[in-house]
PDB file of C-alpha atoms in Angstrom:
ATOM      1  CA  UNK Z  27      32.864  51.584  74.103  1.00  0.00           C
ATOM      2  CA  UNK Z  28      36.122  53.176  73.664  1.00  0.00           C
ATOM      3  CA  UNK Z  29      39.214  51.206  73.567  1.00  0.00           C
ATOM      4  CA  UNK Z  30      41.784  52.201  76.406  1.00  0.00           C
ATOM      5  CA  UNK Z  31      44.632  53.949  74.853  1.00  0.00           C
ATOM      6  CA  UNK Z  32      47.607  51.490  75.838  1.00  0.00           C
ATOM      7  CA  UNK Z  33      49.670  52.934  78.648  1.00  0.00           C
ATOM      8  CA  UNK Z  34      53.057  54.889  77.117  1.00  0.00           C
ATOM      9  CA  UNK Z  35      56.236  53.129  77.725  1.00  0.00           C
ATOM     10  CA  UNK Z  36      58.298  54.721  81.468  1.00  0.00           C
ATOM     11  CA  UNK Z  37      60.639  57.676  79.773  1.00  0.00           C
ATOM     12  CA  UNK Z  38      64.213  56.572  79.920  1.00  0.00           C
ATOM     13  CA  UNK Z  39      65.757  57.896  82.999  1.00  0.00           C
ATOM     14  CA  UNK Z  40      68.099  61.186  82.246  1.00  0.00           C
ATOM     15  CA  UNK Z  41      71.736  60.845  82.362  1.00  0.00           C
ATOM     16  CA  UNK Z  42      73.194  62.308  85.287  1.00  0.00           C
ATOM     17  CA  UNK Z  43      74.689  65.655  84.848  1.00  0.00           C
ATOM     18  CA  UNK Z  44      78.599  65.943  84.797  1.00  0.00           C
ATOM     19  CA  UNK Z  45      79.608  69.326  86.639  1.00  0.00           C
ATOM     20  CA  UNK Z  46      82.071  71.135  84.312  1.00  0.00           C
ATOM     21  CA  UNK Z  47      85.328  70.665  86.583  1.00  0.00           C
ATOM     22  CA  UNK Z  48      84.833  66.727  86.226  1.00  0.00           C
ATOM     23  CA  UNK Z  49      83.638  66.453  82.965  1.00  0.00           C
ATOM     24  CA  UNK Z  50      87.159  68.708  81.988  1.00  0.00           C
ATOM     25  CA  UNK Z  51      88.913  65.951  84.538  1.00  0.00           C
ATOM     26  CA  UNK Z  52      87.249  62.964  82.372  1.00  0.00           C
ATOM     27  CA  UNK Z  53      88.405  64.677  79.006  1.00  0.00           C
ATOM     28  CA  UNK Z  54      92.166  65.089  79.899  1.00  0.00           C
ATOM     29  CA  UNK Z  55      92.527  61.792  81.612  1.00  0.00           C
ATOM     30  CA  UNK Z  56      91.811  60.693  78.255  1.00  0.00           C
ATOM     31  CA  UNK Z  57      93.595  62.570  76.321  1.00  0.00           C
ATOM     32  CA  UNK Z  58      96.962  61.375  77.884  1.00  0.00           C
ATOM     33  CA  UNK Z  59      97.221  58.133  76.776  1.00  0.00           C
ATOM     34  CA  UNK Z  60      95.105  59.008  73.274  1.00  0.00           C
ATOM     35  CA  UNK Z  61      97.732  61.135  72.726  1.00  0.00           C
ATOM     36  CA  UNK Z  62     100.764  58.981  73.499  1.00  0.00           C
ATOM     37  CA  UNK Z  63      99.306  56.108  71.515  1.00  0.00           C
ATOM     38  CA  UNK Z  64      97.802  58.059  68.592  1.00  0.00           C
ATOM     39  CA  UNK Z  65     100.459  61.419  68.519  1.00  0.00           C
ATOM     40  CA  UNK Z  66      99.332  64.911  68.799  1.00  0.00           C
ATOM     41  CA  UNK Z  67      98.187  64.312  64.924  1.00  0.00           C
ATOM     42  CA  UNK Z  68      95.225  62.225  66.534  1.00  0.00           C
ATOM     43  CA  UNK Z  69      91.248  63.314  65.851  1.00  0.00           C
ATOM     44  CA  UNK Z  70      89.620  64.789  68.627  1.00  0.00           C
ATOM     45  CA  UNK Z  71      86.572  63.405  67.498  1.00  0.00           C
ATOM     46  CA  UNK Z  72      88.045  59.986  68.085  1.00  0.00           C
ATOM     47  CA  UNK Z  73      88.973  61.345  71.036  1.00  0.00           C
ATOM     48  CA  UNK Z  74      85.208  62.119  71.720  1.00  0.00           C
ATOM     49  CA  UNK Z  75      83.985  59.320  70.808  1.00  0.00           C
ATOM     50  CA  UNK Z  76      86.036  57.165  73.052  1.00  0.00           C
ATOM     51  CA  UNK Z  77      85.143  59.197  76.177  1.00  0.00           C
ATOM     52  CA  UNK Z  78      81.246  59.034  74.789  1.00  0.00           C
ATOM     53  CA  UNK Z  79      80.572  62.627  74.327  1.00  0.00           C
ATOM     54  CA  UNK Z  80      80.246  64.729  71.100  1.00  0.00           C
ATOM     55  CA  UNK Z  81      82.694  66.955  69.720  1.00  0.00           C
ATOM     56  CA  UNK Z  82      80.631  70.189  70.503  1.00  0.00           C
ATOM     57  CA  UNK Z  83      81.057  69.155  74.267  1.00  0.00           C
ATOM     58  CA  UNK Z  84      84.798  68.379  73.992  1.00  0.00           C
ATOM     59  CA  UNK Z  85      85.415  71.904  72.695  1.00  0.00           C
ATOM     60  CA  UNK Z  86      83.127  73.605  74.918  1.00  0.00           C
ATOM     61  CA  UNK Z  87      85.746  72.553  77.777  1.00  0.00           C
ATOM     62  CA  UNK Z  88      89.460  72.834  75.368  1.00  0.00           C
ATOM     63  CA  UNK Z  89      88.292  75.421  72.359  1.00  0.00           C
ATOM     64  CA  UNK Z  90      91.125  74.322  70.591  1.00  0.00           C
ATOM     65  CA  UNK Z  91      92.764  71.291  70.086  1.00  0.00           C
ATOM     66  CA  UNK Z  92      96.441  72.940  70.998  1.00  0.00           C
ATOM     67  CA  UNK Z  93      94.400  74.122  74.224  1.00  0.00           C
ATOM     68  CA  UNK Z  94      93.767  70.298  75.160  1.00  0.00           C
ATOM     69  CA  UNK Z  95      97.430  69.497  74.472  1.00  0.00           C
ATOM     70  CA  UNK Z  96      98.533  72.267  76.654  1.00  0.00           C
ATOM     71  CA  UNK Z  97      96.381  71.059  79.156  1.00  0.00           C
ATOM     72  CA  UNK Z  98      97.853  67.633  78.696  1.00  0.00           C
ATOM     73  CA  UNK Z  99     101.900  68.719  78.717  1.00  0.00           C
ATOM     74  CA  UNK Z 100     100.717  71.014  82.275  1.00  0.00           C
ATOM     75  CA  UNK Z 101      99.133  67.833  83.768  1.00  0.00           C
ATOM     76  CA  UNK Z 102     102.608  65.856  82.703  1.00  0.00           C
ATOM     77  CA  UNK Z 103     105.377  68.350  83.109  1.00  0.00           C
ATOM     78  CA  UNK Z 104     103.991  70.079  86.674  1.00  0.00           C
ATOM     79  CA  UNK Z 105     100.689  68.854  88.148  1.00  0.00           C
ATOM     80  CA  UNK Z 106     102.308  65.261  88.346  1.00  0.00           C
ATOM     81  CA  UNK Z 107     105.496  66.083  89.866  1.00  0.00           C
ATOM     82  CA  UNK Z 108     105.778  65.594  93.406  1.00  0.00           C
ATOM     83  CA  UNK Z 109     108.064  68.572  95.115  1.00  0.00           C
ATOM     84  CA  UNK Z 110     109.017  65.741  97.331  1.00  0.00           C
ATOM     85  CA  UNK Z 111     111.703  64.748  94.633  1.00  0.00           C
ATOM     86  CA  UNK Z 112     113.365  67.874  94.612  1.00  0.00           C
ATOM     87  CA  UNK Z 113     114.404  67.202  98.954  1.00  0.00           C
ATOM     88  CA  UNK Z 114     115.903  63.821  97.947  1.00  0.00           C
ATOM     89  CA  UNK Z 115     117.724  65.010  95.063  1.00  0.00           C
ATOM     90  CA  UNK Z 116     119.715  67.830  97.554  1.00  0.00           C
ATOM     91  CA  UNK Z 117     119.635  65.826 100.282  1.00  0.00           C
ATOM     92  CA  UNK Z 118     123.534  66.114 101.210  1.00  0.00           C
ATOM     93  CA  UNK Z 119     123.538  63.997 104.232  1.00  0.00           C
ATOM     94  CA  UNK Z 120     122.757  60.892 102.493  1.00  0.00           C
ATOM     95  CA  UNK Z 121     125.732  59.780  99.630  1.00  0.00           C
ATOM     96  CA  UNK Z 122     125.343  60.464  96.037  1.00  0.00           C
ATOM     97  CA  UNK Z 123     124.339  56.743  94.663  1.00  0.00           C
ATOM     98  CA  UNK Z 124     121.832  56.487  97.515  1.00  0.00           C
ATOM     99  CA  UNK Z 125     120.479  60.081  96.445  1.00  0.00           C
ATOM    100  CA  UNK Z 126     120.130  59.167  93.183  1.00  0.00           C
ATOM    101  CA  UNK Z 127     118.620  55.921  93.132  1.00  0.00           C
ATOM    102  CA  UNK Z 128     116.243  57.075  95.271  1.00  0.00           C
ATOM    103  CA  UNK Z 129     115.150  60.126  92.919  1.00  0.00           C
ATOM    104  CA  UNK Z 130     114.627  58.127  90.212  1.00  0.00           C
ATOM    105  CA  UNK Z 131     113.258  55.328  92.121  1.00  0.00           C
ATOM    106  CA  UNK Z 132     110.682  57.858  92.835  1.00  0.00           C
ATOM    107  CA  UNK Z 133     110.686  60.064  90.182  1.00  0.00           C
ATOM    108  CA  UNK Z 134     110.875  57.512  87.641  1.00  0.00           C
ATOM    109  CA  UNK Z 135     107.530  56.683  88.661  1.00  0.00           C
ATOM    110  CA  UNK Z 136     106.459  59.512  86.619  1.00  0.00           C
ATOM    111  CA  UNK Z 137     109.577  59.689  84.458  1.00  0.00           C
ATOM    112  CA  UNK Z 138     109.513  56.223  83.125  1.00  0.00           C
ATOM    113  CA  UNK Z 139     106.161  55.731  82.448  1.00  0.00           C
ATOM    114  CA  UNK Z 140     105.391  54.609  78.649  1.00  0.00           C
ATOM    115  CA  UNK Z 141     102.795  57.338  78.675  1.00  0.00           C
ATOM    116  CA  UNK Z 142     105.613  60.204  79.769  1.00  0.00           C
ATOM    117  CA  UNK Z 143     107.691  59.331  77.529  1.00  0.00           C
ATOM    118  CA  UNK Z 144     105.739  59.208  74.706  1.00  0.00           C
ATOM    119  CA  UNK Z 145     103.987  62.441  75.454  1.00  0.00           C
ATOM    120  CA  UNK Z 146     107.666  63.964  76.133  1.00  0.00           C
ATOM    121  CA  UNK Z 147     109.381  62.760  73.056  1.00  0.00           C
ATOM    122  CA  UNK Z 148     106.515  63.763  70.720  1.00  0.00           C
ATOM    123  CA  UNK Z 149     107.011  67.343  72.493  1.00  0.00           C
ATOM    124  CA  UNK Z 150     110.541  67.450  71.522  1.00  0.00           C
ATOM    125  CA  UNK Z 151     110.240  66.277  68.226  1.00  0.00           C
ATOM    126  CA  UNK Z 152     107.670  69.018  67.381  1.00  0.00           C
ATOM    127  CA  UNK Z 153     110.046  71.743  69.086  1.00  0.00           C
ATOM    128  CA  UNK Z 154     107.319  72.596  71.597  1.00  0.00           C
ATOM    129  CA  UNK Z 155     109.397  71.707  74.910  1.00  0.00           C
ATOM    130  CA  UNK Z 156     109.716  75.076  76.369  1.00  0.00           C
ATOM    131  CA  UNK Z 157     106.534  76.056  75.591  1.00  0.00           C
ATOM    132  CA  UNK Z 158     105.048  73.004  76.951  1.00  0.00           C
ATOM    133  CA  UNK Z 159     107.056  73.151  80.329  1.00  0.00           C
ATOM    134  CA  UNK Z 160     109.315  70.037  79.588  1.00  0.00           C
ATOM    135  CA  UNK Z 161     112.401  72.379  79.118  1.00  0.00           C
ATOM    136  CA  UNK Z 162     112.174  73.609  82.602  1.00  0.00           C
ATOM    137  CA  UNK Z 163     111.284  70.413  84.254  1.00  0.00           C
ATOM    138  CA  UNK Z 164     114.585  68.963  82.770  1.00  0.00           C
ATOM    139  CA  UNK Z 165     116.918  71.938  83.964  1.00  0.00           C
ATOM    140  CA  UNK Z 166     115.213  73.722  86.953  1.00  0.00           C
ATOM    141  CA  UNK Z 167     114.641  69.955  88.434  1.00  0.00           C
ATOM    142  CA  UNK Z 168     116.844  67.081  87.052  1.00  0.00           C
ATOM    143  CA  UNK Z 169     120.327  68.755  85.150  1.00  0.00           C
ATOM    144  CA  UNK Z 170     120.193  71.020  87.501  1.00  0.00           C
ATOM    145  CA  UNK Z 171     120.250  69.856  90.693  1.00  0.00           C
ATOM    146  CA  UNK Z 172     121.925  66.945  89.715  1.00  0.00           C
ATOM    147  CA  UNK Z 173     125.312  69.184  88.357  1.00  0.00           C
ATOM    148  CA  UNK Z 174     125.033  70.572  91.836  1.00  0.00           C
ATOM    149  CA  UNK Z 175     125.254  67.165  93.613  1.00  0.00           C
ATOM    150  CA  UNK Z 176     127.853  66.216  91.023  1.00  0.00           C
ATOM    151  CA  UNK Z 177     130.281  69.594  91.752  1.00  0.00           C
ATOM    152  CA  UNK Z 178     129.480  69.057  95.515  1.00  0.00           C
ATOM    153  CA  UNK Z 179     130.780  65.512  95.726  1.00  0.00           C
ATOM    154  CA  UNK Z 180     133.718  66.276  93.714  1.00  0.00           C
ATOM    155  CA  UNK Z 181     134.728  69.461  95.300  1.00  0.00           C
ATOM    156  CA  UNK Z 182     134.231  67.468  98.752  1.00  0.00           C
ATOM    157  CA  UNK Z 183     136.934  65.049  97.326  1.00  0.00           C
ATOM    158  CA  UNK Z 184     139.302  67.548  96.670  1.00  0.00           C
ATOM    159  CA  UNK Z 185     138.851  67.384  92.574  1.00  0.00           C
ATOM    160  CA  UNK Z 186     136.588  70.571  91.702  1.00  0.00           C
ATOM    161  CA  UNK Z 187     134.594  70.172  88.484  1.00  0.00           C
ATOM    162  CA  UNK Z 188     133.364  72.932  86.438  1.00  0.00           C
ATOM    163  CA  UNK Z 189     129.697  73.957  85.756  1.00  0.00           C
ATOM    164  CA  UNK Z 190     129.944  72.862  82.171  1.00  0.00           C
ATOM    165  CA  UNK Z 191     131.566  69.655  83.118  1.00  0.00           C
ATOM    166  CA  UNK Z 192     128.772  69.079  85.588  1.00  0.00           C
ATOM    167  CA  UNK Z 193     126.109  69.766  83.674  1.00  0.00           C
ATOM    168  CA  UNK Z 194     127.020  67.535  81.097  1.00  0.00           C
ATOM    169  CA  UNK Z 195     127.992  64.793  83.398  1.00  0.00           C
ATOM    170  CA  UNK Z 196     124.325  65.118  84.539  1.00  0.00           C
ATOM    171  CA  UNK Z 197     122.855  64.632  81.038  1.00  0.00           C
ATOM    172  CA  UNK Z 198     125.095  61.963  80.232  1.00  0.00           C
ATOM    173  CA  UNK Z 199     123.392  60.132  83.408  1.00  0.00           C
ATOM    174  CA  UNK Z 200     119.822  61.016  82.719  1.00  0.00           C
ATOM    175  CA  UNK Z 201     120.391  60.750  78.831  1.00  0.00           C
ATOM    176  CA  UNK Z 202     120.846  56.568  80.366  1.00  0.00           C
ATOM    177  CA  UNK Z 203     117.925  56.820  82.409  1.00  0.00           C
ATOM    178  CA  UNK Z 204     115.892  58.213  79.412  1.00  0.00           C
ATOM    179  CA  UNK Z 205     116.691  55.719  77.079  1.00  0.00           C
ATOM    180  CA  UNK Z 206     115.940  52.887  79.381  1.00  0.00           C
ATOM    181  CA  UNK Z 207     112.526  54.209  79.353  1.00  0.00           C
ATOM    182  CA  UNK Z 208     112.574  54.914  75.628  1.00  0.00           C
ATOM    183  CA  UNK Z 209     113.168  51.039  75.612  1.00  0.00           C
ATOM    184  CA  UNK Z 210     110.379  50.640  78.502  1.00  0.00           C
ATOM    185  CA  UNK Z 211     107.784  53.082  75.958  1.00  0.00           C
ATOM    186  CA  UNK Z 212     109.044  52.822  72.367  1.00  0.00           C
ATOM    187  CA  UNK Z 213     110.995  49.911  71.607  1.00  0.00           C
ATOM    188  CA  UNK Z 214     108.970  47.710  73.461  1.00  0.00           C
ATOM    189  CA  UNK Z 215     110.076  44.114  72.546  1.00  0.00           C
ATOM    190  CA  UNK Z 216     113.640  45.271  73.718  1.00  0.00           C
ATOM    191  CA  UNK Z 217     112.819  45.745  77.303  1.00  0.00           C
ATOM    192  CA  UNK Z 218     114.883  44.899  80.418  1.00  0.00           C
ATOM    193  CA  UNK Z 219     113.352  41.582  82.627  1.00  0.00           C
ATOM    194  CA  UNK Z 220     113.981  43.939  85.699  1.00  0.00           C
ATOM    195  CA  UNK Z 221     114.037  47.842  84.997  1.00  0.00           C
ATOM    196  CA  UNK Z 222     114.574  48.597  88.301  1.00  0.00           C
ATOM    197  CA  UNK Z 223     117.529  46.546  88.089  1.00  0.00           C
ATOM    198  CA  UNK Z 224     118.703  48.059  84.806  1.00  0.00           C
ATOM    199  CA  UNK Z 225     118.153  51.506  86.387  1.00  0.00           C
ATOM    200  CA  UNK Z 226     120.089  50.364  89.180  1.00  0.00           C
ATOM    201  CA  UNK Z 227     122.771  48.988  87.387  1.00  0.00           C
ATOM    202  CA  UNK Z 228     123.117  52.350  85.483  1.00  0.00           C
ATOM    203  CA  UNK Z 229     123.275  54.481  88.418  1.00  0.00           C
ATOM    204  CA  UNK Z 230     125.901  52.533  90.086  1.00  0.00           C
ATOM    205  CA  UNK Z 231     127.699  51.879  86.756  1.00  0.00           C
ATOM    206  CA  UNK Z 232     128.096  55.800  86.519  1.00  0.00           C
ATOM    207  CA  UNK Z 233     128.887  56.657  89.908  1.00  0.00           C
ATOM    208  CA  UNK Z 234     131.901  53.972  89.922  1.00  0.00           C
ATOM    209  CA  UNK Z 235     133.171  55.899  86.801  1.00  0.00           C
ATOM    210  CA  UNK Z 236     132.752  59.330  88.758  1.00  0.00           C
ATOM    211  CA  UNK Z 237     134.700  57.966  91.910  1.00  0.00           C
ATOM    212  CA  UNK Z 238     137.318  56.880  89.523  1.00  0.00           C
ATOM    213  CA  UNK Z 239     137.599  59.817  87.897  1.00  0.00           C
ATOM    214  CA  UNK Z 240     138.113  61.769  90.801  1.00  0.00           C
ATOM    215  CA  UNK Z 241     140.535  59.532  92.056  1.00  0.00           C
ATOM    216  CA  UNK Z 242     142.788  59.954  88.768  1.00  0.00           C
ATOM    217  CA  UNK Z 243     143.101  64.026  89.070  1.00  0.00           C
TER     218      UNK Z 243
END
C-alpha cells in the first residue's frame, strides 16, 4: 500500500500590500531623520534597508536620490509650517515681546527641532537653500515680517528705522534663536537645562536693547 504523501507545510501568509501614497509617506518619514543623522552623502540603500524594502522599490517612488531630498527639504521648509505663525507674528494688537515669544514658542516647534536644523544647515552648506525652499521660508516668513514688526514699533515710538536697519535687526534676533538650536542639534553636550528659558531670555534680552535704543534717538 502506498505511503500517504505527508501533508505540505500552510504557505506563509502574503504581506499586505502598501498603496503607493503610503508606502511614498513611509519612505520620506524616514528619510528625515536618515538624512539629518547620516548627511545628504548617506546610501539610499541603507536607507532601504532600514525601512525594510529593496532599493528597486525605493526608486520606483523618488527616481533619484536628489528627488527624495527634494521631497524631504518640501516636507521641512512648507508642508510643516503652520500658516497659523504668520497671524501671530503681525498680530499688532498684542506688544512686540509677547508677539515674538509666542512665534517662536510655536514656531520653534518646528524651527528648533534637532532634525530641522540639521536638515537646514546641511542645505546651506551645500548652497542648495533657494532651491530647496529654505531661502524663502527665512525672508517671506521670519526676516520679513519680523523687520516689519521691528519698523512698526519704532516708528510708533517716534524713532523711524530704516528697511536695512530692520532687516538686519531681525537677523541679528533669529541669528540667536538659530544658534540656540544649533546648540539644541549640533553641539549637543552644550545644551541649555531649560531652552525655553534660554529662548526666553534671548527674546527679552533683545527687546530691552531695542526699547533702549529707541529711547537714546
Amino acid at each position: 500500500m502506498p505511503k500517504a504523501r505527508a501533508a505540505s507545510p500552510p504557505a506563509a501568509p502574503r504581506r499586505p500590500r502598501v498603496a503607493a501614497a503610503e508606502r511614498e509617506r513611509m519612505i520620506l518619514d524616514a528619510a528625515i531623520p536618515f538624512f539629518a543623522e547620516q548627511g545628504f552623502s548617506g546610501q539610499t540603500r541603507l536607507l532601504a534597508q532600514s525601512i525594510g524594502i529593496s532599493h528597486s522599490v525605493l526608486y520606483r517612488h523618488f527616481p533619484t536620490k536628489e528627488d527624495l531630498i527634494a521631497a524631504v527639504c518640501t516636507e521641512m521648509f512648507e508642508r510643516r509650517w503652520d500658516p497659523a505663525w504668520d497671524e501671530v507674528l503681525r498680530d499688532i494688537t498684542l506688544p512686540l515681546e509677547e508677539r515674538l515669544l509666542r512665534f517662536y514658542g510655536d514656531a520653534g516647534t518646528l524651527l528648533l527641532s534637532p532634525e530641522w536644523m540639521r536638515i537646514a544647515l546641511q542645505v546651506g552648506l551645500e548652497g542648495e537653500a533657494a532651491l530647496a525652499g529654505l531661502a524663502t521660508l527665512l525672508r517671506e516668513r521670519i526676516i520679513g515680517p519680523l523687520a516689519q514688526a521691528l519698523r512698526a514699533e519704532r516708528a510708533a515710538g517716534g524713532a523711524p528705522l530704516s528697511e536695512e536697519a530692520a532687516v538686519e535687526a531681525a537677523w541679528a534676533l533669529h541669528g540667536r534663536v538659530f544658534y540656540l538650536g544649533a546648540r539644541l542639534a549640533v553641539w549637543r553636550g552644550a545644551t541649555p537645562r531649560q531652552p525655553d528659558a534660554a529662548l526666553a531670555a534671548a527674546i527679552a534680552s533683545f527687546c530691552g536693547g531695542a526699547r533702549r535704543l529707541a529711547a537714546a534717538c
